[in-house]
Amino acid sequence: MNKSFKKLLMVMSLLMMFGVLAACSDSETGSDSDSANKGSDSNSEEATGAAMEDYDVGVQFKAKEPVQFSMLFSDHPNYPLKDDWLLLEEIEKRTNVTFDITSVPMSDYEEKRSLLISTGDAPYIIPKTYPGQEGPFVSSGAILPVSDYIDLMPNFKKTIEDYNMEPYLEGLRQEDGKYYLLPGMHENVWPDYTLAMRTDILEELGLDAPTTWEEVEVVLEKMKEAYPDSTPFSDRFEFNSTLNIAATAFGTRAGWGLGNGLKFDFDKDEFYFAPATDGYKQMVTYFNGLVEKGLLDPESMTQEDDQAVQKLLKEQSFVINTNSQTVIDYQKGLDEKLGEGEAKMKKILMPGGPAGQVMAGSKLENGIMISAKAKDDPNFEAMMQFIDWLWYSPEGKEFAKWGVEGVTYTKDENGKRQLADDVNYVGLNPDGTKALNVDYGFSGGVFSYGGSTELLQSMMSEEELEFQKGMMETKETLLPDPPIKFNAMELEQSTLLSTPLVDYVKQNTLKFILGQRDLSEWDDYVAELEQKGMQKFVDLANKVYQDKK
């Protein structure tokens, strides 16, 4: 073999070796380990499956071919799922997407969701998940660390920047620094639940709307004097909403806001167990006094919502917890029962208390978990683009809330929206014969949440806008507590400690308020919490917080 031929063989071998190395390099660059960055350039030509190559902010998402995504659905009894909803038809028309829906009654949703995730049978898209509810599913790997994939979601990223959401998203991050929930995001903190009162009764008695819990008690006493057969305050939501808003004013946590019982002291930079504090004692003492005086219906803690509403409509009570939608229902019921204009229900500003004129709040709302198995679907990228458009783009949020322009609503030259003549929603168009949510599927809790303050307020009545303005002008918004980034073992340990504590708190809160346990036994109650591991739970939380903050 001559030298020239040997040199040629050597050159060819080197070229082949470099080619193999280059191919390996290309393969590694496009491997699954880098899937989180696919589509990070919204104009990338690497989009896979039915995903769009040019998807970006301001671009209407439409899959390159028809696709179907499985989804869990919380079915509300007041506007149950219908296959022929215009919402679903229009989603398919605009995006080329249909759903394989697993529908679950709202009352069973959390339990069913847990079961499906734990058995590996959960649909890809798991909406109606509130911040914190994703925690138990993180360690198993059953749900996706969605923060790894937000480069596929340009509208989501823009919302984070525009609404200054990073401080709120920080509370979602788990020990690994990732978050596993795509939350609904509001431009501003906004309050909703408070007390509704018969303001015509207030006028009759020459009373102003109360601004503190002390003034609430005075109003209830005057109502009782004028109507001795009544129990002025009969509540719904098993009293959990009222306890939640009252707890803020008393500087503690209770009701819907109880959580694991921990509250953060910003001055001391540490957590403590709120239901064992003087603020909690003040709160239960206050409500126990209302029960003792016959001002608060003791059935408020156990009765069905409809029972509380019926007492209001029968004028057995005049005060009840409410939100922006239910107060309209109360008014409608009173108009039908007593005659239009005979009674007037109105939201009052959340009462202040020992902690001042304060309100708790967050810009986060319920959001979406993604099943971990979805990432292996060839249309995963298309699914993330679709979620980004429907739930996070201004166009998608307006569509999910208002419906189809020219069909369910119109828009004037100034951009103001108005429901179509035959469509009603939360009393905005009482003459409408069709309901935006019931008959068309829009403005439902699964698809419609979050967004700009303008969009949020676009469906508010003048009274609700007045309420929002009053809250913003008179209340100080408290900062959210910092996150405690438990790992899987720590989370299991904290759950084992907190569950019996929280159960015991709920039981004894009820007993103290109803007078089934005398308030003189408060110190005994705190000692019993200690015996159940309260300090051990607080110490664990503070150690994890300090180690990982």
PDB file of N, CA, C and O in Angstrom, residues 8 14-15 26 83 87 103 209 217 243 246 248 278 371 449 454 473 483 491 494:
ATOM      1  N   LEU A   8      -4.757   9.026   2.291  1.00  0.00           N
ATOM      2  CA  LEU A   8      -6.161   9.182   1.893  1.00  0.00           C
ATOM      3  C   LEU A   8      -7.077   8.450   2.866  1.00  0.00           C
ATOM      4  O   LEU A   8      -8.124   8.978   3.297  1.00  0.00           O
ATOM      5  N   LEU A  14     -10.753  10.218   9.528  1.00  0.00           N
ATOM      6  CA  LEU A  14     -10.954  11.395  10.370  1.00  0.00           C
ATOM      7  C   LEU A  14     -12.262  12.089  10.052  1.00  0.00           C
ATOM      8  O   LEU A  14     -13.008  12.525  10.952  1.00  0.00           O
ATOM      9  N   LEU A  15     -12.559  12.187   8.768  1.00  0.00           N
ATOM     10  CA  LEU A  15     -13.815  12.825   8.358  1.00  0.00           C
ATOM     11  C   LEU A  15     -15.021  12.054   8.884  1.00  0.00           C
ATOM     12  O   LEU A  15     -16.008  12.640   9.353  1.00  0.00           O
ATOM     13  N   ASP A  26     -25.513  16.795  17.702  1.00  0.00           N
ATOM     14  CA  ASP A  26     -26.840  17.251  17.293  1.00  0.00           C
ATOM     15  C   ASP A  26     -27.919  16.496  18.028  1.00  0.00           C
ATOM     16  O   ASP A  26     -28.924  17.060  18.454  1.00  0.00           O
ATOM     17  N   ASP A  83     -72.767  19.605  26.175  1.00  0.00           N
ATOM     18  CA  ASP A  83     -71.949  19.303  24.999  1.00  0.00           C
ATOM     19  C   ASP A  83     -72.105  20.330  23.893  1.00  0.00           C
ATOM     20  O   ASP A  83     -71.202  20.496  23.062  1.00  0.00           O
ATOM     21  N   LEU A  87     -69.270  27.901  23.789  1.00  0.00           N
ATOM     22  CA  LEU A  87     -67.875  27.968  24.224  1.00  0.00           C
ATOM     23  C   LEU A  87     -67.049  26.865  23.582  1.00  0.00           C
ATOM     24  O   LEU A  87     -65.984  27.109  22.997  1.00  0.00           O
ATOM     25  N   SER A 103     -65.795  14.739  33.529  1.00  0.00           N
ATOM     26  CA  SER A 103     -66.598  15.681  34.308  1.00  0.00           C
ATOM     27  C   SER A 103     -66.872  15.116  35.702  1.00  0.00           C
ATOM     28  O   SER A 103     -67.274  13.954  35.841  1.00  0.00           O
ATOM     29  N   ALA A 209     -74.037  52.157  57.564  1.00  0.00           N
ATOM     30  CA  ALA A 209     -73.413  50.847  57.386  1.00  0.00           C
ATOM     31  C   ALA A 209     -72.203  50.742  58.311  1.00  0.00           C
ATOM     32  O   ALA A 209     -71.396  51.681  58.394  1.00  0.00           O
ATOM     33  N   GLU A 217     -71.930  44.661  65.630  1.00  0.00           N
ATOM     34  CA  GLU A 217     -72.693  44.201  66.799  1.00  0.00           C
ATOM     35  C   GLU A 217     -73.781  45.207  67.181  1.00  0.00           C
ATOM     36  O   GLU A 217     -74.919  44.812  67.489  1.00  0.00           O
ATOM     37  N   LEU A 243     -65.650  33.820  59.069  1.00  0.00           N
ATOM     38  CA  LEU A 243     -64.478  33.629  59.921  1.00  0.00           C
ATOM     39  C   LEU A 243     -63.207  34.075  59.207  1.00  0.00           C
ATOM     40  O   LEU A 243     -62.301  34.658  59.819  1.00  0.00           O
ATOM     41  N   ALA A 246     -63.158  37.942  59.096  1.00  0.00           N
ATOM     42  CA  ALA A 246     -63.040  38.471  60.457  1.00  0.00           C
ATOM     43  C   ALA A 246     -61.643  38.211  61.019  1.00  0.00           C
ATOM     44  O   ALA A 246     -61.071  39.065  61.713  1.00  0.00           O
ATOM     45  N   THR A 248     -58.795  38.211  59.629  1.00  0.00           N
ATOM     46  CA  THR A 248     -57.831  39.225  59.188  1.00  0.00           C
ATOM     47  C   THR A 248     -57.913  40.463  60.080  1.00  0.00           C
ATOM     48  O   THR A 248     -56.892  41.011  60.501  1.00  0.00           O
ATOM     49  N   ASP A 278     -53.902  35.349  71.257  1.00  0.00           N
ATOM     50  CA  ASP A 278     -54.935  36.199  71.855  1.00  0.00           C
ATOM     51  C   ASP A 278     -55.893  36.731  70.793  1.00  0.00           C
ATOM     52  O   ASP A 278     -57.079  36.922  71.067  1.00  0.00           O
ATOM     53  N   SER A 371     -50.620  16.991  33.945  1.00  0.00           N
ATOM     54  CA  SER A 371     -50.169  15.628  34.221  1.00  0.00           C
ATOM     55  C   SER A 371     -48.787  15.412  33.617  1.00  0.00           C
ATOM     56  O   SER A 371     -48.514  15.823  32.486  1.00  0.00           O
ATOM     57  N   TYR A 449     -60.911  33.079  34.472  1.00  0.00           N
ATOM     58  CA  TYR A 449     -60.419  33.675  35.703  1.00  0.00           C
ATOM     59  C   TYR A 449     -59.180  34.502  35.390  1.00  0.00           C
ATOM     60  O   TYR A 449     -58.535  34.348  34.354  1.00  0.00           O
ATOM     61  N   GLU A 454     -59.443  46.025  34.245  1.00  0.00           N
ATOM     62  CA  GLU A 454     -60.482  46.504  33.331  1.00  0.00           C
ATOM     63  C   GLU A 454     -61.416  45.366  32.948  1.00  0.00           C
ATOM     64  O   GLU A 454     -62.645  45.523  32.976  1.00  0.00           O
ATOM     65  N   GLU A 473     -59.719  52.338  48.872  1.00  0.00           N
ATOM     66  CA  GLU A 473     -59.446  53.630  49.490  1.00  0.00           C
ATOM     67  C   GLU A 473     -59.297  53.555  51.010  1.00  0.00           C
ATOM     68  O   GLU A 473     -58.638  54.401  51.613  1.00  0.00           O
ATOM     69  N   PRO A 483     -43.077  31.679  51.540  1.00  0.00           N
ATOM     70  CA  PRO A 483     -43.279  30.226  51.429  1.00  0.00           C
ATOM     71  C   PRO A 483     -42.392  29.447  52.389  1.00  0.00           C
ATOM     72  O   PRO A 483     -41.315  29.913  52.777  1.00  0.00           O
ATOM     73  N   LEU A 491     -42.512  17.635  54.203  1.00  0.00           N
ATOM     74  CA  LEU A 491     -43.933  17.867  53.956  1.00  0.00           C
ATOM     75  C   LEU A 491     -44.775  16.782  54.612  1.00  0.00           C
ATOM     76  O   LEU A 491     -45.810  17.065  55.226  1.00  0.00           O
ATOM     77  N   SER A 494     -44.732  17.454  58.326  1.00  0.00           N
ATOM     78  CA  SER A 494     -45.556  18.610  58.702  1.00  0.00           C
ATOM     79  C   SER A 494     -47.039  18.286  58.586  1.00  0.00           C
ATOM     80  O   SER A 494     -47.842  18.748  59.404  1.00  0.00           O
TER      81      SER A 494
END
